[in-house]
Amino acid sequence: MISVLIADDEIRICKLIKKIIDWEALGFKIIDEVYDGMAALKLIEKKKPSLVITDIRMPELDGIGLIKSVRERGIEAEFIIISGYNDFDYAKSAVAYDAFDYLLKPIDEDELQKTLLNVKKKIENQSHIKTKLELSNMQMLGQDMLAVINQTKKNASIASLNQTYGTDFKEGSFNIILALCDTPSSESRQQVQIQCQEIISRFKNKHSEGLFEQVFMERQSDNRFMVVVNTDPNQPQAVQQMAGLLQQAYREKKEKPSEFSMTFCIGEPVNDINALQKSYQSAVNVAKARVVLGKDRIIDAAQIADKIESAKNVLDVRAEKRISVLFDVFDVKGFAREMERQFEAANEQKKSNLLIFHQIGYELADLLDKSIFRKKAQLDNDAAFTKEAIIAKINNCAEIAQIQAVILDTFNKFIEAYSELRDKGGDKIIQEIKAFVAENYMNDIGLDDVAKLVCLNPSYVSGIFRKKAGENFSEYLINHRIETAKEMLIDVKYKIVDISQMVGYNDSKYFSRIFKKKVGVNPTEYRKLYI
């Protein structure tokens, strides 16, 4: 709604203006009415309406003086001047002060409505342009702050930032609040990103006590959102209050409890904007602690500093040797059991070391990396199997099961990739599958059966079959059955219902539908072509 203030020393004119127009239907909202120019100026300074409808002649301050005073104060507002016939030439001078339009009394309803629609277009266009400029400015500020955090930009100046972006940074404390959005697998990550953007955007320029400045930054690549918070060092609770406001907004925004969770991690405070990387790194470590402490909460580095030191050599030498052998012989089930035992054993240490489960993940990643190196496999996508790539995934985990899944998934994918390399790009696998289909097409077989045949993951088999054979496995099976049925239909000694069962379809009606879809005619019509 576009806010409107009406100013006229004649009360009846104010009432008439309010009455003759359906303001809400046009997208306007009258916020007040006043009867002299000085009162109008005070209200404009306080409420900052988008549109002012004012009489040309008013006590204390006339319409022209009102516009001039508003412009001098740098307040953005559109003006529509109302004047009597005797004031017509005077009213025209209001254009020099950028009044939008002027109307003669008595006020004509149609003319006023037309003017309102025109001024609405102008206000909305200006708002759109202003929003785009503000977003662009915010993005550039965010990029500069990221450069400071990553230390690609050193010796950042508070004065320079304030001058360039109109911010209000001051000497004091600086903190990073890292907001992590953890989404269930069934949810659309893109939709969650949009929701999180809206949550954070609501708090731009809303400072609680003790806050000097705050800058919001979005990192869509890993569903992380950052806030740089500049506070009065005498009010350390201000950062906690800010995190609390963000958490409250997020909880009000999400539609259902299971939709997604958001954890707010507060890094340790630093006294120099150029030391923000230290606050960021502590926030990252705090984020890992949600594996033990739980998601959907606020975690402050200052409160758990003595519990987030990385442990060394959580796995003993015997466990390392067992796991290395399991990796070397591709024993997935055996490794899964051993990994589960190691995580269970670490439960006793989690109270004193909140990063214990991440450390186990790092050590497993190192052992897998060494096993892969021993095989000296030249894989097409070997970057996915490096220790660094595995650790990067582990660092984003919010649950123990996710850490385990990262290791297990990487292990499985390496086995599949290594098998593909070993079997000359999968050609041998395809030959085995086609031979199996030729011998078993009449039975109830599927992708899981052929995956067991070649001892590989079904999703991998599906992908390699489509890549090498040029079609999905299910389509290949259907086509093989239909081609076999076509040969049998030429021989009249077979009944169509028997042929249906002989090629793997117990439902003859379903067989007929599939046959017609593939061949263009039903089995009976096809047989007639050869009799």
XYZ file of C-alpha atoms in Angstrom:
531
model
C 0.000 0.000 0.000
C 1.186 3.527 -0.844
C 0.904 5.778 2.240
C -0.966 9.081 1.818
C -1.175 12.239 3.941
C -3.947 14.797 3.263
C -3.318 18.434 4.239
C -6.044 21.109 3.845
C -7.291 23.825 6.207
C -10.858 23.025 5.177
C -11.980 19.934 7.078
C -14.824 19.289 4.636
C -12.318 19.100 1.746
C -10.269 16.493 3.656
C -13.430 14.463 4.305
C -14.497 14.768 0.667
C -11.123 13.565 -0.640
C -11.277 10.542 1.657
C -14.847 9.740 0.642
C -14.930 10.026 -3.157
C -12.095 7.518 -3.782
C -11.881 3.807 -2.925
C -8.301 4.200 -1.719
C -7.567 0.584 -0.808
C -8.865 -0.666 -4.156
C -6.342 1.618 -5.888
C -3.485 0.475 -3.626
C -3.340 3.507 -1.295
C -3.701 3.916 2.459
C -4.501 7.270 4.097
C -2.348 7.431 7.221
C -3.556 10.831 8.511
C -5.119 14.223 7.726
C -3.969 17.626 9.002
C -5.282 21.186 8.714
C -2.196 23.410 8.530
C 1.190 23.372 6.833
C 3.402 23.132 9.930
C 1.446 20.153 11.271
C 1.800 18.537 7.851
C 5.584 19.062 7.865
C 5.961 17.476 11.299
C 3.920 14.442 10.277
C 5.854 14.058 7.025
C 9.127 14.082 8.996
C 7.768 11.467 11.389
C 5.768 9.102 9.133
C 7.407 9.764 5.735
C 4.363 9.164 3.515
C 4.937 8.328 -0.150
C 2.262 10.805 -1.298
C 1.040 14.134 0.093
C -2.151 15.765 -1.171
C -2.027 19.395 -0.041
C -3.969 22.614 -0.466
C -2.031 25.558 -1.928
C -3.145 27.981 0.780
C -2.872 26.951 4.436
C -2.098 28.784 7.682
C 1.466 28.934 9.048
C 2.993 27.218 5.988
C 1.418 27.121 2.510
C 1.633 24.264 0.015
C 4.641 25.684 -1.852
C 6.512 26.255 1.412
C 5.629 22.740 2.533
C 7.092 21.173 -0.618
C 10.218 23.321 -0.372
C 10.749 22.424 3.305
C 10.294 18.699 2.599
C 12.765 18.814 -0.298
C 15.331 20.677 1.844
C 15.123 17.890 4.422
C 15.871 15.266 1.773
C 12.586 13.452 2.323
C 11.285 11.586 -0.718
C 7.562 12.154 -1.265
C 5.310 12.927 -4.203
C 2.962 15.935 -3.997
C -0.435 16.610 -5.581
C -1.457 20.280 -5.187
C -5.104 21.283 -4.808
C -5.937 24.909 -5.603
C -8.830 27.221 -6.282
C -9.195 28.940 -9.661
C -7.672 32.178 -8.333
C -4.546 30.287 -7.293
C -4.070 28.554 -10.650
C -0.929 30.431 -11.741
C 0.475 30.137 -8.229
C -0.157 26.395 -8.198
C 1.719 25.967 -11.478
C 4.860 27.274 -9.783
C 4.751 24.162 -7.596
C 6.072 22.269 -10.605
C 9.389 24.031 -10.051
C 9.551 22.194 -6.727
C 8.852 18.864 -8.446
C 5.182 18.540 -7.525
C 3.616 15.696 -9.470
C 0.421 17.476 -10.493
C -2.122 20.098 -9.465
C -5.910 19.893 -9.444
C -8.519 22.642 -9.399
C -11.342 22.878 -6.900
C -14.035 21.675 -6.897
C -12.330 18.279 -7.018
C -13.466 16.012 -9.830
C -13.573 12.334 -8.830
C -12.467 10.966 -12.227
C -9.642 13.471 -12.549
C -8.356 12.686 -9.046
C -8.506 8.953 -9.681
C -6.620 9.317 -12.972
C -3.926 11.418 -11.256
C -3.617 8.875 -8.444
C -3.074 6.010 -10.892
C -0.376 7.994 -12.675
C 1.435 8.925 -9.477
C 1.184 5.300 -8.344
C 3.116 4.188 -11.448
C 5.827 6.745 -10.744
C 6.157 5.756 -7.067
C 6.301 2.031 -7.903
C 8.901 2.586 -10.642
C 11.046 4.661 -8.293
C 10.706 2.020 -5.592
C 11.743 -0.709 -8.026
C 14.805 1.253 -9.152
C 15.735 2.065 -5.550
C 15.400 -1.589 -4.528
C 17.644 -2.705 -7.393
C 20.262 -0.132 -6.466
C 20.125 -1.125 -2.800
C 20.459 -4.820 -3.681
C 23.400 -4.079 -5.954
C 25.015 -1.997 -3.217
C 24.408 -4.744 -0.654
C 25.917 -7.378 -2.949
C 29.050 -5.300 -3.478
C 29.322 -4.684 0.268
C 28.874 -8.419 0.868
C 31.648 -9.212 -1.619
C 33.961 -6.735 0.088
C 33.215 -8.261 3.504
C 33.870 -11.772 2.155
C 37.201 -10.532 0.828
C 38.018 -9.221 4.321
C 37.025 -12.557 5.898
C 38.999 -14.581 3.336
C 41.894 -12.116 3.760
C 42.112 -11.445 0.036
C 41.450 -7.847 1.038
C 43.745 -6.690 3.837
C 43.895 -3.507 5.892
C 40.203 -2.735 5.361
C 39.247 0.731 6.556
C 36.037 1.311 8.507
C 35.940 4.906 7.291
C 36.309 3.789 3.660
C 33.529 1.203 3.972
C 31.202 3.751 5.566
C 31.926 6.306 2.860
C 31.484 3.830 -0.001
C 28.382 1.996 1.207
C 26.757 4.359 3.694
C 27.266 1.876 6.511
C 27.739 2.780 10.175
C 30.727 0.659 11.234
C 32.450 1.856 14.423
C 35.418 0.807 16.484
C 34.262 -1.997 18.745
C 33.684 -5.734 18.584
C 33.136 -7.742 15.407
C 31.467 -11.150 15.242
C 30.403 -13.619 12.604
C 27.007 -15.273 12.959
C 26.947 -18.312 10.688
C 23.437 -19.552 9.871
C 23.279 -23.114 8.577
C 20.200 -24.406 6.830
C 19.880 -28.191 7.101
C 17.222 -29.612 4.798
C 15.632 -33.069 4.795
C 16.331 -34.971 1.594
C 12.672 -34.758 0.565
C 12.699 -30.955 0.564
C 13.679 -28.724 -2.314
C 16.955 -27.041 -1.387
C 16.233 -24.186 -3.781
C 12.912 -23.414 -2.086
C 14.596 -23.437 1.329
C 17.195 -20.973 0.064
C 14.435 -18.589 -1.006
C 12.769 -18.873 2.410
C 16.050 -18.229 4.204
C 16.693 -15.182 2.022
C 13.322 -13.765 3.039
C 13.996 -14.435 6.717
C 17.311 -12.628 6.700
C 16.106 -9.767 4.510
C 13.447 -8.878 7.073
C 16.112 -7.816 9.559
C 18.227 -5.563 7.390
C 18.510 -2.197 9.162
C 16.681 -3.429 12.299
C 19.224 -2.942 15.061
C 18.717 -4.017 18.643
C 20.420 -2.130 21.453
C 24.204 -2.261 21.271
C 24.424 -2.961 17.530
C 26.354 -0.501 15.369
C 26.124 -2.249 12.007
C 25.315 -5.605 10.448
C 25.946 -7.009 6.990
C 24.122 -10.037 5.605
C 25.802 -12.344 3.128
C 24.450 -15.413 1.372
C 26.514 -18.390 0.274
C 24.160 -20.535 -1.795
C 26.757 -23.154 -2.634
C 26.489 -24.804 0.776
C 23.301 -23.291 2.202
C 25.232 -21.054 4.569
C 24.317 -17.500 5.398
C 26.587 -15.120 7.254
C 26.029 -11.984 9.269
C 28.884 -9.658 10.177
C 27.855 -7.937 13.409
C 29.583 -4.794 14.711
C 28.703 -4.138 18.364
C 29.456 -1.967 21.344
C 32.074 -3.974 23.330
C 30.324 -2.910 26.540
C 27.203 -4.790 25.455
C 28.365 -8.309 24.484
C 24.800 -9.618 24.805
C 23.863 -7.692 21.644
C 25.180 -10.471 19.372
C 23.147 -13.096 21.239
C 20.088 -10.847 20.917
C 20.674 -10.510 17.179
C 20.961 -14.281 16.763
C 17.783 -14.656 18.828
C 15.894 -12.260 16.555
C 17.014 -14.190 13.474
C 16.001 -17.480 15.064
C 12.593 -16.090 15.984
C 12.049 -14.838 12.443
C 13.029 -18.192 10.977
C 10.633 -20.062 13.268
C 7.800 -17.722 12.339
C 8.593 -18.165 8.654
C 8.702 -21.912 8.250
C 5.309 -23.459 7.664
C 5.812 -26.788 9.434
C 8.335 -28.127 12.004
C 9.879 -30.700 9.619
C 10.316 -28.265 6.749
C 13.935 -27.408 7.476
C 16.133 -26.536 10.439
C 18.411 -23.577 10.949
C 21.293 -23.416 13.397
C 22.888 -20.062 14.280
C 26.584 -20.298 15.203
C 28.244 -17.294 16.841
C 32.001 -16.954 16.312
C 34.310 -15.515 18.937
C 34.505 -11.686 19.010
C 37.487 -9.813 17.564
C 38.437 -6.157 18.064
C 39.546 -5.466 14.487
C 37.496 -5.812 11.304
C 40.589 -7.231 9.601
C 40.613 -10.134 12.095
C 37.164 -11.397 11.045
C 38.650 -14.609 9.640
C 39.374 -15.710 13.211
C 35.721 -15.188 14.171
C 34.620 -17.001 11.013
C 36.832 -20.042 11.668
C 35.537 -20.358 15.225
C 31.955 -20.156 13.901
C 32.766 -22.958 11.448
C 34.055 -25.129 14.308
C 30.959 -24.295 16.329
C 28.847 -25.418 13.358
C 30.414 -28.884 13.530
C 29.386 -29.129 17.192
C 25.708 -29.328 16.200
C 26.364 -33.020 15.457
C 26.516 -33.501 19.249
C 24.495 -30.549 20.573
C 21.696 -30.792 18.005
C 20.373 -28.612 15.197
C 17.848 -25.790 15.177
C 19.420 -23.760 17.981
C 21.929 -21.008 18.791
C 25.485 -22.152 19.577
C 27.983 -19.592 20.903
C 31.726 -20.246 20.537
C 32.394 -18.341 23.763
C 30.311 -20.852 25.749
C 31.907 -24.038 24.404
C 35.470 -22.903 23.625
C 37.017 -25.590 25.860
C 35.095 -28.371 24.088
C 35.863 -27.755 20.437
C 39.545 -28.574 20.275
C 40.306 -31.086 17.565
C 41.425 -34.470 18.846
C 44.281 -36.436 17.291
C 44.470 -40.195 16.556
C 41.006 -41.209 17.764
C 41.409 -44.544 15.944
C 44.007 -46.816 17.496
C 46.647 -48.606 15.414
C 44.783 -51.925 15.343
C 41.566 -50.284 14.165
C 43.471 -48.442 11.434
C 44.971 -51.722 10.172
C 41.578 -53.478 10.135
C 39.941 -50.618 8.272
C 42.795 -50.374 5.758
C 42.387 -54.059 4.895
C 38.613 -53.640 4.530
C 39.180 -50.723 2.133
C 41.788 -52.669 0.156
C 39.541 -55.728 -0.376
C 36.402 -53.669 -1.078
C 34.505 -55.165 1.903
C 31.709 -52.606 2.201
C 29.626 -54.492 4.769
C 32.630 -55.250 6.935
C 33.736 -51.620 6.834
C 30.213 -50.386 7.695
C 30.202 -52.586 10.819
C 33.682 -51.463 11.863
C 32.825 -47.785 11.316
C 29.690 -48.169 13.446
C 31.780 -49.688 16.271
C 34.232 -46.778 16.199
C 31.468 -44.165 16.396
C 29.769 -46.015 19.249
C 33.069 -46.171 21.165
C 33.496 -42.393 20.747
C 30.207 -41.669 22.536
C 32.043 -41.556 25.861
C 34.263 -38.695 24.652
C 31.619 -36.467 23.028
C 30.859 -34.490 26.197
C 34.426 -33.263 26.495
C 35.138 -33.028 22.748
C 32.226 -31.874 20.593
C 34.246 -32.491 17.407
C 35.075 -36.135 18.126
C 32.819 -37.543 15.393
C 34.200 -35.183 12.774
C 37.716 -36.270 13.760
C 36.811 -39.924 13.210
C 35.479 -38.934 9.807
C 38.735 -37.151 8.964
C 40.819 -40.193 9.956
C 38.621 -42.545 7.902
C 38.939 -40.174 4.942
C 42.732 -40.332 5.304
C 42.734 -44.146 5.366
C 40.472 -44.329 2.308
C 42.658 -41.828 0.495
C 45.735 -43.999 1.169
C 43.942 -47.140 -0.015
C 42.964 -45.413 -3.254
C 46.546 -44.239 -3.733
C 47.833 -47.810 -3.294
C 45.640 -48.916 -6.191
C 46.979 -46.034 -8.314
C 43.631 -45.835 -10.123
C 43.475 -43.274 -12.934
C 39.821 -42.264 -12.649
C 37.988 -39.724 -14.802
C 36.669 -37.882 -11.742
C 39.457 -38.561 -9.256
C 38.921 -35.158 -7.571
C 35.752 -36.562 -5.926
C 37.846 -39.194 -4.104
C 40.532 -36.972 -2.605
C 40.832 -36.575 1.148
C 40.158 -32.841 0.790
C 36.886 -33.451 -1.070
C 35.695 -35.971 1.524
C 36.581 -33.676 4.457
C 34.753 -30.763 2.799
C 31.592 -32.902 2.725
C 32.079 -34.036 6.314
C 32.357 -30.420 7.469
C 28.831 -29.774 6.179
C 27.330 -32.697 8.087
C 24.830 -32.011 10.848
C 24.381 -35.594 12.107
C 26.547 -38.629 12.853
C 24.656 -40.637 10.243
C 25.549 -38.037 7.613
C 29.274 -38.289 8.399
C 29.066 -42.076 8.101
C 27.088 -41.768 4.867
C 29.744 -39.501 3.309
C 32.506 -42.078 3.945
C 30.381 -45.031 2.892
C 29.069 -43.303 -0.212
C 32.573 -42.300 -1.313
C 33.791 -45.861 -0.729
C 30.934 -47.315 -2.803
C 31.436 -44.816 -5.603
C 35.137 -45.560 -5.731
C 34.425 -49.293 -6.001
C 32.025 -48.630 -8.867
C 34.418 -46.281 -10.648
C 37.302 -48.689 -10.141
C 35.182 -51.581 -11.469
C 34.272 -49.565 -14.535
C 37.929 -48.814 -15.171
C 38.878 -52.452 -14.631
C 36.223 -53.773 -16.978
C 37.198 -51.532 -19.887
C 34.671 -48.826 -19.390
C 31.770 -51.123 -18.514
C 31.598 -53.084 -21.805
C 32.014 -56.389 -20.027
C 29.229 -55.500 -17.578
C 26.828 -54.719 -20.417
C 27.611 -58.030 -22.109
C 26.880 -59.935 -18.886
C 23.575 -58.102 -18.380
C 22.390 -58.708 -21.961
C 23.259 -62.389 -21.693
C 21.312 -62.585 -18.421
C 18.268 -60.956 -20.042
C 18.411 -63.351 -22.993
C 18.260 -66.301 -20.583
C 15.762 -64.895 -18.073
C 13.441 -62.472 -19.924
C 10.484 -64.794 -19.300
C 10.916 -64.405 -15.525
C 10.107 -61.512 -13.187
C 13.484 -59.762 -13.321
C 14.528 -56.170 -12.757
C 17.438 -53.799 -12.182
C 18.164 -55.145 -8.696
C 18.634 -58.654 -10.104
C 21.193 -57.617 -12.704
C 22.970 -55.377 -10.137
C 23.431 -58.446 -7.913
C 24.669 -60.378 -10.924
C 27.552 -57.960 -11.525
C 28.037 -57.101 -7.796
C 27.484 -53.385 -8.240
C 25.127 -50.686 -6.977
C 21.774 -50.576 -8.908
C 22.027 -46.816 -9.525
C 25.504 -47.273 -10.956
C 24.355 -50.184 -13.152
C 21.452 -48.091 -14.392
C 23.765 -45.211 -15.336
C 26.429 -47.319 -17.052
C 23.795 -49.341 -18.953
C 22.114 -46.185 -20.253
C 25.492 -44.730 -21.220
C 26.773 -47.845 -22.992
C 23.553 -49.370 -24.397
C 21.856 -46.089 -25.293
C 18.652 -46.860 -23.374
C 17.433 -47.586 -19.850
C 17.599 -51.177 -18.636
C 13.809 -51.357 -18.275
C 13.346 -50.244 -21.896
C 15.906 -52.781 -23.089
C 14.064 -55.572 -21.244
C 10.697 -54.528 -22.717
C 12.131 -54.295 -26.233
C 13.733 -57.737 -25.906
C 10.436 -59.258 -24.768
C 8.454 -57.581 -27.546
C 10.927 -58.684 -30.255
C 10.709 -62.251 -28.930
C 6.895 -62.042 -28.911
C 6.871 -60.826 -32.542
C 8.780 -63.936 -33.614
C 6.423 -66.216 -31.685
C 3.263 -64.541 -33.080
C 4.211 -65.633 -36.589
C 3.837 -69.252 -35.432
C 0.070 -69.942 -35.054
C 0.615 -72.910 -32.740
C 1.057 -70.424 -29.861
C -1.955 -68.711 -28.330
C -1.534 -65.010 -27.630
C -2.256 -65.498 -23.923
C 0.488 -68.150 -23.806
C 2.944 -65.890 -25.628
C 2.232 -63.178 -23.058
C 3.312 -65.481 -20.232
C 6.236 -66.902 -22.202
C 7.786 -63.433 -22.553
C 7.282 -62.454 -18.921
C 3.786 -60.889 -18.771
C 1.198 -62.716 -16.666
C -1.437 -60.116 -17.556
C -2.276 -60.559 -21.270
C -4.191 -57.271 -21.422
C -1.170 -55.395 -20.130
C 0.987 -57.272 -22.647
C -1.323 -56.159 -25.466
C -1.089 -52.523 -24.391
C 2.713 -52.635 -24.240
C 2.877 -54.442 -27.585
C 0.679 -51.875 -29.333
C 2.627 -49.012 -27.820
C 5.896 -50.448 -29.158
C 4.748 -51.928 -32.501
C 1.779 -49.744 -33.430
C -0.774 -52.587 -33.617
C -2.004 -55.120 -31.063
C -0.808 -58.766 -31.115
C -3.909 -60.027 -32.942
C -3.537 -57.428 -35.696
C 0.184 -58.167 -35.966
C -0.481 -61.908 -36.392
C -2.960 -61.213 -39.215
C -0.183 -59.529 -41.172
C 1.564 -62.913 -41.480
C -1.407 -65.275 -41.911
